[in-house]
XYZ file of C-alpha atoms in Angstrom:
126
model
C -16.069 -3.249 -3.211
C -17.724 -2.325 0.525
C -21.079 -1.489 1.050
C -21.260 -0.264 4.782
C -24.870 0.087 5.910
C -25.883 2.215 9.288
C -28.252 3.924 11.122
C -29.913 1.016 12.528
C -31.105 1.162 16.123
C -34.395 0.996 19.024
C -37.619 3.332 17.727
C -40.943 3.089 18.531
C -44.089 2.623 16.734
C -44.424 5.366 14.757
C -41.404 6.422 14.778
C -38.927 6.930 12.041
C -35.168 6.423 11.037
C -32.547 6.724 8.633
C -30.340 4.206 7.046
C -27.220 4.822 5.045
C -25.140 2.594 2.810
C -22.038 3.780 2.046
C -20.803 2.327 -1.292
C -16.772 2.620 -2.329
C -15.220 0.665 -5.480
C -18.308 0.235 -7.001
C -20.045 2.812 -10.018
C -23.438 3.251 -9.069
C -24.271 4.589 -12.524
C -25.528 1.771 -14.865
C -26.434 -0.646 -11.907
C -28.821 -1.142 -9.056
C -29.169 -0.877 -5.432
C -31.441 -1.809 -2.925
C -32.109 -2.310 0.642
C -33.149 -5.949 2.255
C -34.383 -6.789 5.200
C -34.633 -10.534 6.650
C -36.629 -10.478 10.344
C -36.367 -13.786 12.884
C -37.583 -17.156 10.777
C -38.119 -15.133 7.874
C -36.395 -15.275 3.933
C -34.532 -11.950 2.946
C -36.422 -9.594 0.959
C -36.116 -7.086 -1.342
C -37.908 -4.284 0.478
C -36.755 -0.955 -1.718
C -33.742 -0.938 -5.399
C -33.531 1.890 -7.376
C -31.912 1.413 -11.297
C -29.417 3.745 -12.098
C -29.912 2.299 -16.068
C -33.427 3.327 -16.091
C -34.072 5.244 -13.257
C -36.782 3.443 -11.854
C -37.523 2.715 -8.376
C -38.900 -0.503 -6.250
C -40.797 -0.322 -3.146
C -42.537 -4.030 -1.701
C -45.911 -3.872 -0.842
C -45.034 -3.848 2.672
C -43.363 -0.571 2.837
C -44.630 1.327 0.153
C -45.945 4.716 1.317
C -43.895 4.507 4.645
C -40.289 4.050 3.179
C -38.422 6.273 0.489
C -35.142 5.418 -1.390
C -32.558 8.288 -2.372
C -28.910 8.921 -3.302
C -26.762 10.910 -3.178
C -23.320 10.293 -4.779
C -22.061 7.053 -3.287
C -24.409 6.817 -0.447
C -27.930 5.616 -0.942
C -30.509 5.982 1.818
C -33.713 4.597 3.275
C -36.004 7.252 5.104
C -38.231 5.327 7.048
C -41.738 6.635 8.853
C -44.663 5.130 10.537
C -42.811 2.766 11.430
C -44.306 -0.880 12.963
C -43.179 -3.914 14.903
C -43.284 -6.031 11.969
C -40.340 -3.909 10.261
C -38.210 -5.594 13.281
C -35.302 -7.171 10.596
C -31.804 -6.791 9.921
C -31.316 -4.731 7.202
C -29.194 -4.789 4.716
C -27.838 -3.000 1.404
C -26.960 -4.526 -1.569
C -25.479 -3.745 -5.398
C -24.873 -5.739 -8.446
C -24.528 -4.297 -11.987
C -26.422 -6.245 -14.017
C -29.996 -5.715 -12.968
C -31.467 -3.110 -15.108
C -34.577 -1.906 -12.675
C -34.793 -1.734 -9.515
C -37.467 -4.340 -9.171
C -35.438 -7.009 -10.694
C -32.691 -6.332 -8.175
C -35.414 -6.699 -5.432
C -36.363 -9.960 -6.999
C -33.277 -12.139 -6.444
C -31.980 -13.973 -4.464
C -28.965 -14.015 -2.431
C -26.422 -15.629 -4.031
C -28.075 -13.903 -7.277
C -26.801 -10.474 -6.022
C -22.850 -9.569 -6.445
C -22.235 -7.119 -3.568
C -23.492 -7.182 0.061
C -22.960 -5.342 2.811
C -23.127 -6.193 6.701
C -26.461 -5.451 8.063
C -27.578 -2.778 10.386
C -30.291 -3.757 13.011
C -33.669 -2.061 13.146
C -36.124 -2.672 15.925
C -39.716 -1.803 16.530
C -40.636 -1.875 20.056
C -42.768 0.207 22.919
């Protein structure tokens, strides 16, 4: 299983970007994915899942309005706008097949979660 996450980079306030995860040896359908982010002296968190079992979608308070999941086959994406300084954070994407919405994927942990993948940087900066 490899979940390769880009798209990462420099934007400024305000600005926006995409991130991809591309997911191979893993069957999205009947599991959940998500995107994390962990900044400097910070835990991960779950920032945005979305359930394949029940179709539901997760956004944290902290993104919500701003950042949008999709998919599209084996490639799930986060579309992010207005963006701030405080979204500074690696980012990463994740998958496990047992959480059946996409906020309980959110919720763990990470040694709760089966599949990672290496994280893409995002920073916010003038």
């Amino acid at each position: 299983v490899q979940l390769q996450a880009s798209g990462g980079g420099l934007v400024q306030p305000g600005g926006s970007l995409r991130l991809s995860c591309a997911v191979s040896g893993f069957t999205l359908a009947n599991s959940a994915i998500g995107w994390f982010r962990q900044a400097p002296g910070k835990e991960r968190e779950g920032i945005s899942c979305f359930s394949a079992t029940d179709g539901s979608t997760y956004y944290s308070d902290s993104v919500k309005g701003r950042f949008t999941i999709s998919r599209d086959r084996n490639t799930v994406y986060l579309q992010m706008v207005t963006l701030k300084p405080e979204d500074t954070a690696v980012y990463y994407c994740a998958a496990d097949s047992y959480p059946n919405t996409g906020e309980a994927l959110c919720s763990l942990s990470f040694y709760g979660i089966d599949y990672w993948g290496a994280g893409t940087q995002v920073t916010v900066s003038s």
